[in-house]
PDB file of C-alpha atoms in Angstrom:
ATOM      1  CA  UNK A   1     101.682 129.016 102.150  1.00  0.00           C
ATOM      2  CA  UNK A   2     104.705 130.272 100.375  1.00  0.00           C
ATOM      3  CA  UNK A   3     108.230 129.878 101.613  1.00  0.00           C
ATOM      4  CA  UNK A   4     108.671 133.583 102.079  1.00  0.00           C
ATOM      5  CA  UNK A   5     105.824 133.994 104.567  1.00  0.00           C
ATOM      6  CA  UNK A   6     107.910 133.030 107.601  1.00  0.00           C
ATOM      7  CA  UNK A   7     105.796 130.021 108.572  1.00  0.00           C
ATOM      8  CA  UNK A   8     106.935 126.428 108.331  1.00  0.00           C
ATOM      9  CA  UNK A   9     105.674 122.968 109.193  1.00  0.00           C
ATOM     10  CA  UNK A  10     102.128 122.161 110.204  1.00  0.00           C
ATOM     11  CA  UNK A  11      99.914 119.790 112.158  1.00  0.00           C
ATOM     12  CA  UNK A  12     101.551 116.446 112.770  1.00  0.00           C
ATOM     13  CA  UNK A  13     104.356 117.285 110.342  1.00  0.00           C
ATOM     14  CA  UNK A  14     102.021 118.452 107.578  1.00  0.00           C
ATOM     15  CA  UNK A  15     103.406 120.530 104.785  1.00  0.00           C
ATOM     16  CA  UNK A  16     102.452 124.039 103.770  1.00  0.00           C
ATOM     17  CA  UNK A  17      99.833 124.152 101.037  1.00  0.00           C
ATOM     18  CA  UNK A  18      99.932 126.636  98.165  1.00  0.00           C
ATOM     19  CA  UNK A  19      97.074 129.152  98.153  1.00  0.00           C
ATOM     20  CA  UNK A  20      94.944 129.601  95.057  1.00  0.00           C
ATOM     21  CA  UNK A  21      95.606 132.889  93.236  1.00  0.00           C
ATOM     22  CA  UNK A  22      93.725 135.773  94.865  1.00  0.00           C
ATOM     23  CA  UNK A  23      92.964 133.824  98.059  1.00  0.00           C
ATOM     24  CA  UNK A  24      93.801 135.453 101.363  1.00  0.00           C
ATOM     25  CA  UNK A  25      95.443 133.568 104.244  1.00  0.00           C
ATOM     26  CA  UNK A  26      92.288 134.066 106.308  1.00  0.00           C
ATOM     27  CA  UNK A  27      90.341 132.124 103.623  1.00  0.00           C
ATOM     28  CA  UNK A  28      92.576 129.071 104.092  1.00  0.00           C
ATOM     29  CA  UNK A  29      91.545 126.878 107.025  1.00  0.00           C
ATOM     30  CA  UNK A  30      95.085 125.475 107.087  1.00  0.00           C
ATOM     31  CA  UNK A  31      96.803 128.876 107.256  1.00  0.00           C
ATOM     32  CA  UNK A  32      98.705 129.187 110.560  1.00  0.00           C
ATOM     33  CA  UNK A  33      97.407 132.553 111.729  1.00  0.00           C
ATOM     34  CA  UNK A  34      96.782 132.320 115.468  1.00  0.00           C
ATOM     35  CA  UNK A  35      99.296 132.551 118.309  1.00  0.00           C
ATOM     36  CA  UNK A  36      99.250 130.413 121.447  1.00  0.00           C
ATOM     37  CA  UNK A  37      97.835 133.341 123.414  1.00  0.00           C
ATOM     38  CA  UNK A  38      95.038 133.916 120.914  1.00  0.00           C
ATOM     39  CA  UNK A  39      94.062 130.237 120.844  1.00  0.00           C
ATOM     40  CA  UNK A  40      94.212 129.988 124.640  1.00  0.00           C
ATOM     41  CA  UNK A  41      91.928 133.018 124.940  1.00  0.00           C
ATOM     42  CA  UNK A  42      89.503 131.745 122.267  1.00  0.00           C
ATOM     43  CA  UNK A  43      89.143 128.333 123.868  1.00  0.00           C
ATOM     44  CA  UNK A  44      89.561 129.477 127.479  1.00  0.00           C
ATOM     45  CA  UNK A  45      92.574 127.222 127.992  1.00  0.00           C
ATOM     46  CA  UNK A  46      95.955 127.710 129.592  1.00  0.00           C
ATOM     47  CA  UNK A  47      98.840 128.344 127.238  1.00  0.00           C
ATOM     48  CA  UNK A  48     100.793 125.649 129.082  1.00  0.00           C
ATOM     49  CA  UNK A  49      98.135 123.099 128.040  1.00  0.00           C
ATOM     50  CA  UNK A  50      98.607 124.052 124.370  1.00  0.00           C
ATOM     51  CA  UNK A  51     102.382 123.724 124.737  1.00  0.00           C
ATOM     52  CA  UNK A  52     101.920 120.307 126.330  1.00  0.00           C
ATOM     53  CA  UNK A  53      99.752 119.195 123.369  1.00  0.00           C
ATOM     54  CA  UNK A  54     102.665 120.110 121.115  1.00  0.00           C
ATOM     55  CA  UNK A  55     105.216 118.344 123.357  1.00  0.00           C
ATOM     56  CA  UNK A  56     103.114 115.156 123.348  1.00  0.00           C
ATOM     57  CA  UNK A  57     102.695 115.488 119.555  1.00  0.00           C
ATOM     58  CA  UNK A  58      98.907 115.574 119.892  1.00  0.00           C
ATOM     59  CA  UNK A  59      98.476 118.910 118.088  1.00  0.00           C
ATOM     60  CA  UNK A  60     101.592 120.170 116.329  1.00  0.00           C
ATOM     61  CA  UNK A  61     101.146 123.796 115.243  1.00  0.00           C
ATOM     62  CA  UNK A  62     103.352 125.416 112.635  1.00  0.00           C
ATOM     63  CA  UNK A  63     106.300 127.532 113.718  1.00  0.00           C
ATOM     64  CA  UNK A  64     107.399 130.937 112.562  1.00  0.00           C
ATOM     65  CA  UNK A  65     111.011 131.549 111.603  1.00  0.00           C
ATOM     66  CA  UNK A  66     111.539 132.682 115.213  1.00  0.00           C
ATOM     67  CA  UNK A  67     110.057 129.448 116.603  1.00  0.00           C
ATOM     68  CA  UNK A  68     106.691 130.814 117.754  1.00  0.00           C
ATOM     69  CA  UNK A  69     103.746 128.462 117.472  1.00  0.00           C
ATOM     70  CA  UNK A  70     100.996 129.400 114.990  1.00  0.00           C
ATOM     71  CA  UNK A  71      97.680 127.553 114.810  1.00  0.00           C
ATOM     72  CA  UNK A  72      95.354 127.151 111.857  1.00  0.00           C
ATOM     73  CA  UNK A  73      91.574 126.829 112.141  1.00  0.00           C
ATOM     74  CA  UNK A  74      91.960 123.087 111.500  1.00  0.00           C
ATOM     75  CA  UNK A  75      94.380 122.786 114.414  1.00  0.00           C
ATOM     76  CA  UNK A  76      92.101 124.840 116.646  1.00  0.00           C
ATOM     77  CA  UNK A  77      89.260 122.417 115.865  1.00  0.00           C
ATOM     78  CA  UNK A  78      91.590 119.537 116.712  1.00  0.00           C
ATOM     79  CA  UNK A  79      92.438 121.196 120.052  1.00  0.00           C
ATOM     80  CA  UNK A  80      88.709 121.485 120.827  1.00  0.00           C
ATOM     81  CA  UNK A  81      88.286 117.763 120.057  1.00  0.00           C
ATOM     82  CA  UNK A  82      91.269 116.922 122.279  1.00  0.00           C
ATOM     83  CA  UNK A  83      89.762 118.954 125.134  1.00  0.00           C
ATOM     84  CA  UNK A  84      86.569 116.877 124.840  1.00  0.00           C
ATOM     85  CA  UNK A  85      88.626 113.673 125.063  1.00  0.00           C
ATOM     86  CA  UNK A  86      90.582 115.000 128.058  1.00  0.00           C
ATOM     87  CA  UNK A  87      87.278 115.885 129.737  1.00  0.00           C
ATOM     88  CA  UNK A  88      86.248 112.238 129.225  1.00  0.00           C
ATOM     89  CA  UNK A  89      89.347 111.164 131.169  1.00  0.00           C
ATOM     90  CA  UNK A  90      91.752 110.195 128.381  1.00  0.00           C
ATOM     91  CA  UNK A  91      95.487 110.794 128.707  1.00  0.00           C
ATOM     92  CA  UNK A  92      97.422 112.731 126.086  1.00  0.00           C
ATOM     93  CA  UNK A  93      99.283 109.569 125.108  1.00  0.00           C
ATOM     94  CA  UNK A  94      95.959 107.776 124.542  1.00  0.00           C
ATOM     95  CA  UNK A  95      94.563 110.756 122.642  1.00  0.00           C
ATOM     96  CA  UNK A  96      97.612 110.817 120.363  1.00  0.00           C
ATOM     97  CA  UNK A  97      96.987 107.136 119.575  1.00  0.00           C
ATOM     98  CA  UNK A  98      93.274 107.783 118.924  1.00  0.00           C
ATOM     99  CA  UNK A  99      94.168 110.586 116.503  1.00  0.00           C
ATOM    100  CA  UNK A 100      96.717 108.342 114.753  1.00  0.00           C
ATOM    101  CA  UNK A 101      94.131 105.570 114.391  1.00  0.00           C
ATOM    102  CA  UNK A 102      91.484 107.994 113.109  1.00  0.00           C
ATOM    103  CA  UNK A 103      93.944 109.291 110.501  1.00  0.00           C
ATOM    104  CA  UNK A 104      94.769 105.712 109.477  1.00  0.00           C
ATOM    105  CA  UNK A 105      91.075 104.843 109.138  1.00  0.00           C
ATOM    106  CA  UNK A 106      90.599 107.879 106.872  1.00  0.00           C
ATOM    107  CA  UNK A 107      93.534 106.769 104.721  1.00  0.00           C
ATOM    108  CA  UNK A 108      92.185 103.222 104.464  1.00  0.00           C
ATOM    109  CA  UNK A 109      88.691 104.469 103.611  1.00  0.00           C
ATOM    110  CA  UNK A 110      90.175 106.589 100.807  1.00  0.00           C
ATOM    111  CA  UNK A 111      92.120 103.586  99.498  1.00  0.00           C
ATOM    112  CA  UNK A 112      88.963 101.470  99.625  1.00  0.00           C
ATOM    113  CA  UNK A 113      87.030 104.101  97.642  1.00  0.00           C
ATOM    114  CA  UNK A 114      89.830 104.141  95.048  1.00  0.00           C
ATOM    115  CA  UNK A 115      89.835 100.325  94.851  1.00  0.00           C
ATOM    116  CA  UNK A 116      86.034 100.265  94.473  1.00  0.00           C
ATOM    117  CA  UNK A 117      86.237 102.807  91.647  1.00  0.00           C
ATOM    118  CA  UNK A 118      88.995 100.774  89.915  1.00  0.00           C
ATOM    119  CA  UNK A 119      86.934  97.601  90.313  1.00  0.00           C
ATOM    120  CA  UNK A 120      83.863  99.263  88.760  1.00  0.00           C
ATOM    121  CA  UNK A 121      85.985 100.556  85.832  1.00  0.00           C
ATOM    122  CA  UNK A 122      87.510  97.111  85.336  1.00  0.00           C
ATOM    123  CA  UNK A 123      84.095  95.417  85.348  1.00  0.00           C
ATOM    124  CA  UNK A 124      82.786  97.917  82.770  1.00  0.00           C
ATOM    125  CA  UNK A 125      85.828  97.323  80.582  1.00  0.00           C
ATOM    126  CA  UNK A 126      85.455  93.529  80.850  1.00  0.00           C
ATOM    127  CA  UNK A 127      81.798  93.851  79.864  1.00  0.00           C
ATOM    128  CA  UNK A 128      82.757  96.031  76.877  1.00  0.00           C
ATOM    129  CA  UNK A 129      85.395  93.528  75.758  1.00  0.00           C
ATOM    130  CA  UNK A 130      83.063  90.542  76.183  1.00  0.00           C
ATOM    131  CA  UNK A 131      80.393  92.343  74.160  1.00  0.00           C
ATOM    132  CA  UNK A 132      82.920  93.158  71.426  1.00  0.00           C
ATOM    133  CA  UNK A 133      84.102  89.526  71.315  1.00  0.00           C
ATOM    134  CA  UNK A 134      80.527  88.342  70.832  1.00  0.00           C
ATOM    135  CA  UNK A 135      80.098  90.761  67.963  1.00  0.00           C
ATOM    136  CA  UNK A 136      77.935  93.179  69.910  1.00  0.00           C
ATOM    137  CA  UNK A 137      75.425  90.540  71.014  1.00  0.00           C
ATOM    138  CA  UNK A 138      74.424  90.661  74.692  1.00  0.00           C
ATOM    139  CA  UNK A 139      75.647  87.820  76.871  1.00  0.00           C
ATOM    140  CA  UNK A 140      73.037  85.151  77.577  1.00  0.00           C
ATOM    141  CA  UNK A 141      71.898  85.092  81.184  1.00  0.00           C
ATOM    142  CA  UNK A 142      73.681  82.547  83.317  1.00  0.00           C
ATOM    143  CA  UNK A 143      74.413  81.612  86.905  1.00  0.00           C
ATOM    144  CA  UNK A 144      77.741  83.489  86.954  1.00  0.00           C
ATOM    145  CA  UNK A 145      76.450  86.953  86.084  1.00  0.00           C
TER     146      UNK A 145
END
């Protein structure tokens, strides 16, 4: 999104993302294109329920310059997930916590993948240095390899 498009913010305080050149807003799953009324009609929900999700900070749609809520396809998917959790008997406060924990797990999994990749690079580099120190001869097999 560009600053001049009249849409700010995003889900859970997310920031607007720049679109690739030539891409249309409809191509961007994060583009806030749908009004509360449109989302309510699509998902057969009451508009008041969508407003309550925003009030409880469960799904935070973007806002236009005039303050109207605008939902992206990602946020609409999140609303559908929240409806499933509500149907299972969860409160909005509990759902907000579940979403926070799921986001945290995703962050930690990404950090773990990065650490694993660093570890693999470090082990390769250590092997290269050990080989160079031995004058290119392979290391004899031992109990610590």
